[in-house]
């Protein structure tokens, strides 16, 4: 998930260093009165640890966002509210973060923003196992909540950025796509009641918790408060601070603890008895569309996601050199059109039913699957793979690739002590999808970072349409050498709410220290945004912040103007840093304008009916 | 190579910049590899951030401070220096990062310490430690190796085929003498003819390294390696786990040690497996093993790499030749477990955070001396963890761990050195640990 | 509102008619979304207030308190614009009533999320906008379900399309690109659709919406588990929902199940005798692939859980399970089921969790006793929602058609609402004509006022029972 079109601002030239330092000291003194001096940081190097951020390079042109005025670590809601009121009084801004992963966790204006690092607020306040919800403070991570609720026979939605994300931040404030959406929804839709410190410093509790102190509902009386602050994107702290949130939990037909064997970096999950992890392969986007719809209709999958060969190879390997070897084996590319499906079941009977349903669908589509189902299924998959590859790359190349494939299999057999791809690939994908603990491997590691594009929450057909046109934009930048060549198609995504809607985002991996790449990726994102408008692929994952609202608003019911009104109404003094949300009097900076001009003068040709890759 | 220490193979901040710049601030360095986390209570791997909270006090945070300093965005102030040194250098962050990436966090943190030391000199506490090293040959205010030897009757002093490096932490601490005595007795019982160097035992450089005084470390390590190489010894056995990590992971940057080196637990493990040491008497206790960072993830051998980063397929970063990466898995984990399992009646319990995912006791990296609040907080946390397992005894082998975990026993479980437990089994001698020595 | 002549009203509200409804200030019929925009635009600033009405008579009394407002009758916006089997979605206008939905959806292999036997003439969109509970809790992912995207006319005269329907592109362009208006959130940083929910039109008038539909099962069987008390059935409910084993799932007491089953009044005594004091009504289903196996697996789970809880599966009279399923999958037939017992009814509903439902049932029984209300005229319906995470508890106060009986029921409902609120009942949407103490807290009031000021700054829309933006 990433953002383009956020305005990086410069320091006020009329303020001298001495004045700035004096201001910082004054604010720090005020913050110290609230949280204690121990929990206030103003040291430049310490503040810089809140300034370096992934995706910063495409916003600021360097790896650094802007340095905050101070960082404060409140212990509770009252302290948060006191800090927010202080910011109102002082005419400065605040931004709240939990793990603070991503440029949106940083300031965009130098020395004007107090960051609230909410790490001290890290309690799981309640797990209501019967009614399947948990109440959490901001720094409870998805991983922590997951391991605490699995023993209750429950699970929690984990966002695709990795399970170290804050449950509360994802549910209240920031996106929320994930591998498990088909059974565990989208972060924003899993939100129940909240405790919210408004931009004016009022403490508000929504829904049932306001009425009775119970957390099961955040909607009403009447229109839902969730309508104001959440949306698809979340307000990125631009509309206050959430200090407690109730989130839905989901049934987990699995063990209370996932058994993981091996040692770093080759941990391997033992797939529980009634679970199946399957890489389900079909041939082409049209069949992939069918596969998605049919599996969703049949209610087979607990986890269902599309992962390109590059992503799966990345997850399987611990370093880029090994990745390059593995990715070079054509066998892996047979899985270009594949969904990773994890089946969970309470009983053998339920598992067998779901597996048979899946087999029936794949058989109908001429597909195959690599799953932890033993030999015959693997043989079927292999025969199909050879057939498909012989057609796709030709028999000659296929034969020439055999030594590489054998080397890979031998190496991995040695590495895992296993003989068959059908055991370790499903195990890795199972571990990756269930725990969301391996995500950095699959995207960040290749070039050092990544941005993403497209990725609206739409019908599965439309998501695939977006992936097809998005890949054509990406090809232009790959050809320029500024994006890792993953075959252009690295659309990752999943399904939500039983397959009601879906998303596919077009990942672009690159070296963040490469200035050309950073500039180009900015343009890549902007160009895919234009394509989203022109080809009606929905409001993309990048449609965040004032520049994008201005870009998309006129094409989308002028929602930007209504957002502006929400901001003006609920944050009349513009105290909450809305740089990734809504900024009054926003004007794009020079970099943004120049990038946009570059794109519009050199557009990638798009053929919406282009053949499959 | 950084120009600060041209004579050694230490990597300076500039050398490590390409790795530091890979940090995406994902915060995974704060947790064990997520697939290994079992509960929220045991979901941290970093005592520093648990104690101080700010991102600067995580592995990734220190990487970013290093980048800030490197790029001239900030000077090293007193607050920066605290943030740099309020860390036990336990390497937990390094393991977690290398589950998904390959940033050498520990190396970067050590290089940042060196930069800090060069730029600002030692803090008052550090100055006292260094003065002690100069004055006493060890980092403590008082104590002599002669006093120590007096408490280990029968040990041979002087050159011999197997040299036992006692280190300073055991040798200078009267409270640890029983343990040291048991260790030497066990080696003897195993038929290993060890000798100690007595007053001539060199400082291996552990604390100088931790404080970032690389010149001093190079001098110490160089002298120690030279002495051992010249000693005629055919094997070096190391008693102090902190020194063990130094010898394995950092001495090779200075010079090659001729004779092979092993840690005491490896020697004893071999002896028991070969039937040369018999653990005869039952020790009926539920014991949890605490993996010292220095015996485990930080003791992986140094692997030199002299190559370059290349880009292929546009922006895919690869190493030419492939760069070896230590990920914490090949530390010394099985020997102490095998030893304890071999003790009749002893039930070995795994702590939730174990092996490469162990939680640091809080004593390392110069923290016990300079930031006792961190040392105490970490030990309390580890004791709390042990307490949840039903363990009756927390066993380890590192003088720092034994001291620090034992110092907060009131919060948890009595602590014992593995040598005391083994001695109890060999000689039916229980008083050495049941009183919480 | 200032009294105006008919001529003045026609000037201010083109198409205005005096109407026959004494509870309104006339009516204007909108036939297109553009009509609605024109009506709102004209009315803005004129002092005329508007309130939407989509259903056929009889109309809910919710929102009808504003007798000075002009009714904007949306019943002629009744197109089912799209039924999309592949994407399991339909796109409907507000005048589409439940009785007009079932057949065309079934023809496409789909079914809608119905409330429990709704009035045939009830606007489906209005019911869903009002967060009326639906009977298949396992498919309710969000309390806003099955609503996805809406197109609303605001008090400013602007139109706001929400969710993925907002764009880019027209509906037709989106359809051509494979999009089916499935994304319920946004666009952008707010969930606009949620701001129109349970607002009784005070924030805007919705002129169409996309709505989740579900695959029509190829096999479906209805089940009734009976017990003497509610508690074991609640336990079963938790378990079968946790196992994803049942589609239809709700709890009713004997009189209420009798109301549902006894379409003919003369069958009422025999039906009532044959049903249990408490009943968990469920259905098991097989979809398309391996439907029978899937269905049978669900049946096994249901049987196991019912047996484990000490309850019993009973054959519901008359006509058994097939008849029951027929009843539940359609709008109410014949006399509206809630009126069958006494001719009329008053509903009182709120949100809680299933494990607390029993406490509220006891409270209701105590209250009707205290109020001297005929206990046999109380009905209980507990509808699990969000797959069992919460439920709507509905108390049905059945009464005769006369004014005095109605007043009596209202009085009991008022007392019961007060008592229930005091012990944690969450009234997430306003009740018809019954005040709930403390319903709108300062925080909620402030929130509603700010949203109203944004969407309808001139208060052209009637404030509704929550008094959103109301000044009198």
CSV table of N, CA, C and O in Angstrom, one decimal, chain A residues 506-571:
chain,number,residue,atom,x,y,z
A,506,UNK,N,-1.0,-3.7,-8.2
A,506,UNK,CA,0.1,-4.0,-9.1
A,506,UNK,C,1.4,-3.5,-8.4
A,506,UNK,O,1.7,-2.3,-8.4
A,507,UNK,N,2.1,-4.4,-7.9
A,507,UNK,CA,3.3,-4.1,-7.1
A,507,UNK,C,4.4,-3.7,-8.0
A,507,UNK,O,4.6,-4.3,-9.1
A,508,UNK,N,5.2,-2.8,-7.6
A,508,UNK,CA,6.4,-2.4,-8.3
A,508,UNK,C,7.6,-2.3,-7.4
A,508,UNK,O,7.6,-1.4,-6.5
A,509,UNK,N,8.6,-3.1,-7.6
A,509,UNK,CA,9.7,-3.2,-6.6
A,509,UNK,C,10.9,-2.5,-7.2
A,509,UNK,O,11.2,-2.6,-8.4
A,510,UNK,N,11.6,-1.8,-6.4
A,510,UNK,CA,12.8,-1.0,-6.9
A,510,UNK,C,13.7,-0.6,-5.7
A,510,UNK,O,13.4,-0.8,-4.5
A,511,UNK,N,14.8,0.0,-6.1
A,511,UNK,CA,15.8,0.4,-5.1
A,511,UNK,C,15.5,1.8,-4.7
A,511,UNK,O,15.6,2.7,-5.5
A,512,UNK,N,15.2,2.0,-3.4
A,512,UNK,CA,14.8,3.3,-3.0
A,512,UNK,C,15.9,4.4,-3.0
A,512,UNK,O,15.7,5.6,-2.9
A,513,UNK,N,17.1,3.9,-3.0
A,513,UNK,CA,18.2,4.8,-3.1
A,513,UNK,C,18.6,5.2,-4.5
A,513,UNK,O,19.5,6.0,-4.7
A,514,UNK,N,17.9,4.7,-5.4
A,514,UNK,CA,18.1,5.0,-6.9
A,514,UNK,C,17.2,6.1,-7.2
A,514,UNK,O,15.9,6.0,-7.3
A,515,UNK,N,17.7,7.3,-7.4
A,515,UNK,CA,16.9,8.5,-7.6
A,515,UNK,C,16.1,8.3,-8.9
A,515,UNK,O,14.9,8.7,-8.9
A,516,UNK,N,16.6,7.8,-9.9
A,516,UNK,CA,15.8,7.6,-11.1
A,516,UNK,C,14.6,6.7,-10.9
A,516,UNK,O,13.5,6.9,-11.4
A,517,UNK,N,14.9,5.7,-10.1
A,517,UNK,CA,13.8,4.7,-9.8
A,517,UNK,C,12.7,5.4,-9.0
A,517,UNK,O,11.5,5.3,-9.2
A,518,UNK,N,13.1,6.2,-8.0
A,518,UNK,CA,12.2,6.9,-7.1
A,518,UNK,C,11.3,7.9,-8.0
A,518,UNK,O,10.1,7.9,-7.8
A,519,UNK,N,11.9,8.6,-8.8
A,519,UNK,CA,11.2,9.5,-9.7
A,519,UNK,C,10.2,8.8,-10.6
A,519,UNK,O,9.1,9.1,-10.8
A,520,UNK,N,10.8,7.7,-11.2
A,520,UNK,CA,10.0,6.9,-12.1
A,520,UNK,C,8.8,6.3,-11.4
A,520,UNK,O,7.7,6.2,-12.0
A,521,UNK,N,9.0,5.8,-10.2
A,521,UNK,CA,7.9,5.1,-9.6
A,521,UNK,C,6.8,6.1,-9.2
A,521,UNK,O,5.6,5.8,-9.3
A,522,UNK,N,7.2,7.3,-8.8
A,522,UNK,CA,6.2,8.4,-8.7
A,522,UNK,C,5.3,8.5,-9.9
A,522,UNK,O,4.1,8.6,-9.9
A,523,UNK,N,6.0,8.5,-11.0
A,523,UNK,CA,5.3,8.6,-12.3
A,523,UNK,C,4.5,7.4,-12.6
A,523,UNK,O,3.4,7.5,-13.2
A,524,UNK,N,5.0,6.2,-12.3
A,524,UNK,CA,4.3,5.0,-12.5
A,524,UNK,C,2.9,5.0,-11.8
A,524,UNK,O,1.9,4.7,-12.3
A,525,UNK,N,3.0,5.5,-10.5
A,525,UNK,CA,1.8,5.5,-9.7
A,525,UNK,C,0.8,6.5,-10.3
A,525,UNK,O,-0.4,6.2,-10.5
A,526,UNK,N,1.4,7.6,-10.7
A,526,UNK,CA,0.5,8.7,-11.3
A,526,UNK,C,-0.2,8.1,-12.6
A,526,UNK,O,-1.3,8.3,-12.9
A,527,UNK,N,0.6,7.5,-13.4
A,527,UNK,CA,0.1,7.0,-14.7
A,527,UNK,C,-0.9,5.9,-14.5
A,527,UNK,O,-1.9,5.8,-15.2
A,528,UNK,N,-0.7,5.0,-13.5
A,528,UNK,CA,-1.7,4.0,-13.2
A,528,UNK,C,-3.0,4.7,-12.7
A,528,UNK,O,-4.1,4.2,-12.9
A,529,UNK,N,-2.8,5.8,-12.0
A,529,UNK,CA,-4.0,6.5,-11.5
A,529,UNK,C,-4.8,7.0,-12.7
A,529,UNK,O,-6.0,6.9,-12.7
A,530,UNK,N,-4.1,7.5,-13.7
A,530,UNK,CA,-4.8,8.0,-14.9
A,530,UNK,C,-5.5,6.8,-15.6
A,530,UNK,O,-6.7,7.0,-16.1
A,531,UNK,N,-4.8,5.7,-15.7
A,531,UNK,CA,-5.4,4.5,-16.3
A,531,UNK,C,-6.7,4.1,-15.5
A,531,UNK,O,-7.6,3.6,-16.1
A,532,UNK,N,-6.6,4.2,-14.2
A,532,UNK,CA,-7.8,3.8,-13.4
A,532,UNK,C,-9.0,4.6,-13.8
A,532,UNK,O,-10.1,4.1,-13.8
A,533,UNK,N,-8.7,5.9,-14.1
A,533,UNK,CA,-9.8,6.8,-14.5
A,533,UNK,C,-10.3,6.4,-15.9
A,533,UNK,O,-11.5,6.2,-16.1
A,534,UNK,N,-9.4,6.3,-16.8
A,534,UNK,CA,-9.7,6.1,-18.2
A,534,UNK,C,-10.3,4.7,-18.4
A,534,UNK,O,-11.2,4.6,-19.3
A,535,UNK,N,-9.9,3.7,-17.7
A,535,UNK,CA,-10.4,2.4,-17.9
A,535,UNK,C,-11.4,1.9,-16.8
A,535,UNK,O,-11.7,0.7,-16.8
A,536,UNK,N,-11.8,2.8,-16.0
A,536,UNK,CA,-12.9,2.5,-15.1
A,536,UNK,C,-12.6,1.3,-14.2
A,536,UNK,O,-13.4,0.4,-14.0
A,537,UNK,N,-11.4,1.3,-13.6
A,537,UNK,CA,-11.0,0.2,-12.7
A,537,UNK,C,-11.1,0.6,-11.2
A,537,UNK,O,-10.5,0.0,-10.4
A,538,UNK,N,-11.9,1.6,-10.9
A,538,UNK,CA,-12.1,1.9,-9.5
A,538,UNK,C,-11.1,2.9,-9.0
A,538,UNK,O,-10.1,3.2,-9.6
A,539,UNK,N,-11.4,3.3,-7.8
A,539,UNK,CA,-10.5,4.3,-7.1
A,539,UNK,C,-9.3,3.5,-6.5
A,539,UNK,O,-9.5,2.6,-5.7
A,540,UNK,N,-8.1,3.7,-7.0
A,540,UNK,CA,-7.0,2.8,-6.7
A,540,UNK,C,-6.6,3.0,-5.2
A,540,UNK,O,-6.9,3.9,-4.5
A,541,UNK,N,-5.7,2.1,-4.9
A,541,UNK,CA,-5.2,2.1,-3.5
A,541,UNK,C,-4.4,3.3,-3.2
A,541,UNK,O,-4.2,3.7,-2.1
A,542,UNK,N,-3.9,4.0,-4.3
A,542,UNK,CA,-3.1,5.2,-4.1
A,542,UNK,C,-4.0,6.4,-3.9
A,542,UNK,O,-3.5,7.5,-3.7
A,543,UNK,N,-5.3,6.3,-4.1
A,543,UNK,CA,-6.2,7.5,-4.0
A,543,UNK,C,-6.3,8.0,-2.6
A,543,UNK,O,-7.4,8.0,-2.0
A,544,UNK,N,-5.2,8.5,-2.1
A,544,UNK,CA,-5.1,8.9,-0.7
A,544,UNK,C,-4.5,10.3,-0.7
A,544,UNK,O,-3.6,10.6,-1.5
A,545,UNK,N,-5.0,11.1,0.1
A,545,UNK,CA,-4.4,12.4,0.3
A,545,UNK,C,-5.0,13.5,-0.7
A,545,UNK,O,-5.7,13.1,-1.6
A,546,UNK,N,-4.7,14.7,-0.4
A,546,UNK,CA,-5.4,15.8,-1.1
A,546,UNK,C,-5.2,15.8,-2.6
A,546,UNK,O,-6.1,16.1,-3.4
A,547,UNK,N,-3.9,15.5,-3.1
A,547,UNK,CA,-3.7,15.6,-4.5
A,547,UNK,C,-4.6,14.5,-5.3
A,547,UNK,O,-5.1,14.8,-6.3
A,548,UNK,N,-4.6,13.4,-4.7
A,548,UNK,CA,-5.4,12.3,-5.4
A,548,UNK,C,-6.9,12.5,-5.2
A,548,UNK,O,-7.6,12.2,-6.1
A,549,UNK,N,-7.3,13.1,-4.1
A,549,UNK,CA,-8.7,13.4,-4.0
A,549,UNK,C,-9.1,14.4,-5.1
A,549,UNK,O,-10.1,14.3,-5.7
A,550,UNK,N,-8.2,15.4,-5.3
A,550,UNK,CA,-8.4,16.4,-6.3
A,550,UNK,C,-8.4,15.7,-7.7
A,550,UNK,O,-9.2,16.1,-8.6
A,551,UNK,N,-7.6,14.7,-7.9
A,551,UNK,CA,-7.5,14.1,-9.2
A,551,UNK,C,-8.8,13.2,-9.4
A,551,UNK,O,-9.4,13.2,-10.5
A,552,UNK,N,-9.1,12.5,-8.4
A,552,UNK,CA,-10.2,11.5,-8.6
A,552,UNK,C,-11.6,12.1,-8.3
A,552,UNK,O,-12.6,11.6,-8.9
A,553,UNK,N,-11.7,13.1,-7.5
A,553,UNK,CA,-12.9,13.6,-7.1
A,553,UNK,C,-13.9,13.9,-8.2
A,553,UNK,O,-15.0,13.5,-8.3
A,554,UNK,N,-13.4,14.7,-9.2
A,554,UNK,CA,-14.3,15.0,-10.3
A,554,UNK,C,-14.8,13.8,-11.1
A,554,UNK,O,-15.8,13.9,-11.8
A,555,UNK,N,-14.2,12.7,-11.0
A,555,UNK,CA,-14.6,11.5,-11.7
A,555,UNK,C,-15.4,10.6,-10.7
A,555,UNK,O,-15.9,9.5,-11.2
A,556,UNK,N,-15.5,11.0,-9.5
A,556,UNK,CA,-16.1,10.1,-8.5
A,556,UNK,C,-17.1,10.9,-7.6
A,556,UNK,O,-16.8,11.0,-6.4
A,557,UNK,N,-18.0,11.5,-8.2
A,557,UNK,CA,-19.1,12.1,-7.4
A,557,UNK,C,-18.6,13.3,-6.5
A,557,UNK,O,-19.2,13.6,-5.5
A,558,UNK,N,-17.5,13.8,-6.9
A,558,UNK,CA,-16.9,15.0,-6.2
A,558,UNK,C,-16.8,14.7,-4.7
A,558,UNK,O,-17.0,15.6,-3.8
A,559,UNK,N,-16.4,13.5,-4.4
A,559,UNK,CA,-16.3,13.1,-3.0
A,559,UNK,C,-15.2,14.0,-2.3
A,559,UNK,O,-15.3,14.2,-1.0
A,560,UNK,N,-14.3,14.5,-3.0
A,560,UNK,CA,-13.2,15.3,-2.4
A,560,UNK,C,-13.8,16.5,-1.7
A,560,UNK,O,-13.4,17.0,-0.6
A,561,UNK,N,-14.8,17.1,-2.3
A,561,UNK,CA,-15.4,18.3,-1.7
A,561,UNK,C,-16.1,18.0,-0.4
A,561,UNK,O,-16.1,18.8,0.5
A,562,UNK,N,-16.7,16.8,-0.4
A,562,UNK,CA,-17.4,16.4,0.9
A,562,UNK,C,-16.4,16.1,1.9
A,562,UNK,O,-16.6,16.4,3.1
A,563,UNK,N,-15.3,15.5,1.5
A,563,UNK,CA,-14.2,15.2,2.5
A,563,UNK,C,-13.7,16.5,3.1
A,563,UNK,O,-13.4,16.6,4.3
A,564,UNK,N,-13.6,17.5,2.2
A,564,UNK,CA,-13.1,18.8,2.7
A,564,UNK,C,-14.1,19.4,3.8
A,564,UNK,O,-13.6,19.9,4.8
A,565,UNK,N,-15.3,19.1,3.6
A,565,UNK,CA,-16.3,19.6,4.5
A,565,UNK,C,-16.3,18.9,5.8
A,565,UNK,O,-16.4,19.4,6.9
A,566,UNK,N,-16.0,17.6,5.7
A,566,UNK,CA,-15.9,16.8,7.0
A,566,UNK,C,-14.7,17.3,7.8
A,566,UNK,O,-14.8,17.6,9.0
A,567,UNK,N,-13.6,17.5,7.1
A,567,UNK,CA,-12.4,18.0,7.8
A,567,UNK,C,-12.7,19.4,8.4
A,567,UNK,O,-12.3,19.6,9.6
A,568,UNK,N,-13.3,20.2,7.7
A,568,UNK,CA,-13.5,21.6,8.2
A,568,UNK,C,-14.5,21.5,9.4
A,568,UNK,O,-14.3,22.3,10.3
A,569,UNK,N,-15.4,20.6,9.3
A,569,UNK,CA,-16.4,20.6,10.4
A,569,UNK,C,-15.8,19.9,11.7
A,569,UNK,O,-16.0,20.4,12.8
A,570,UNK,N,-15.1,18.9,11.5
A,570,UNK,CA,-14.6,18.1,12.7
A,570,UNK,C,-13.2,18.6,13.1
A,570,UNK,O,-12.8,18.2,14.2
A,571,UNK,N,-12.5,19.3,12.3
A,571,UNK,CA,-11.2,19.8,12.7
A,571,UNK,C,-11.1,21.2,12.3
A,571,UNK,O,-10.3,21.6,11.4
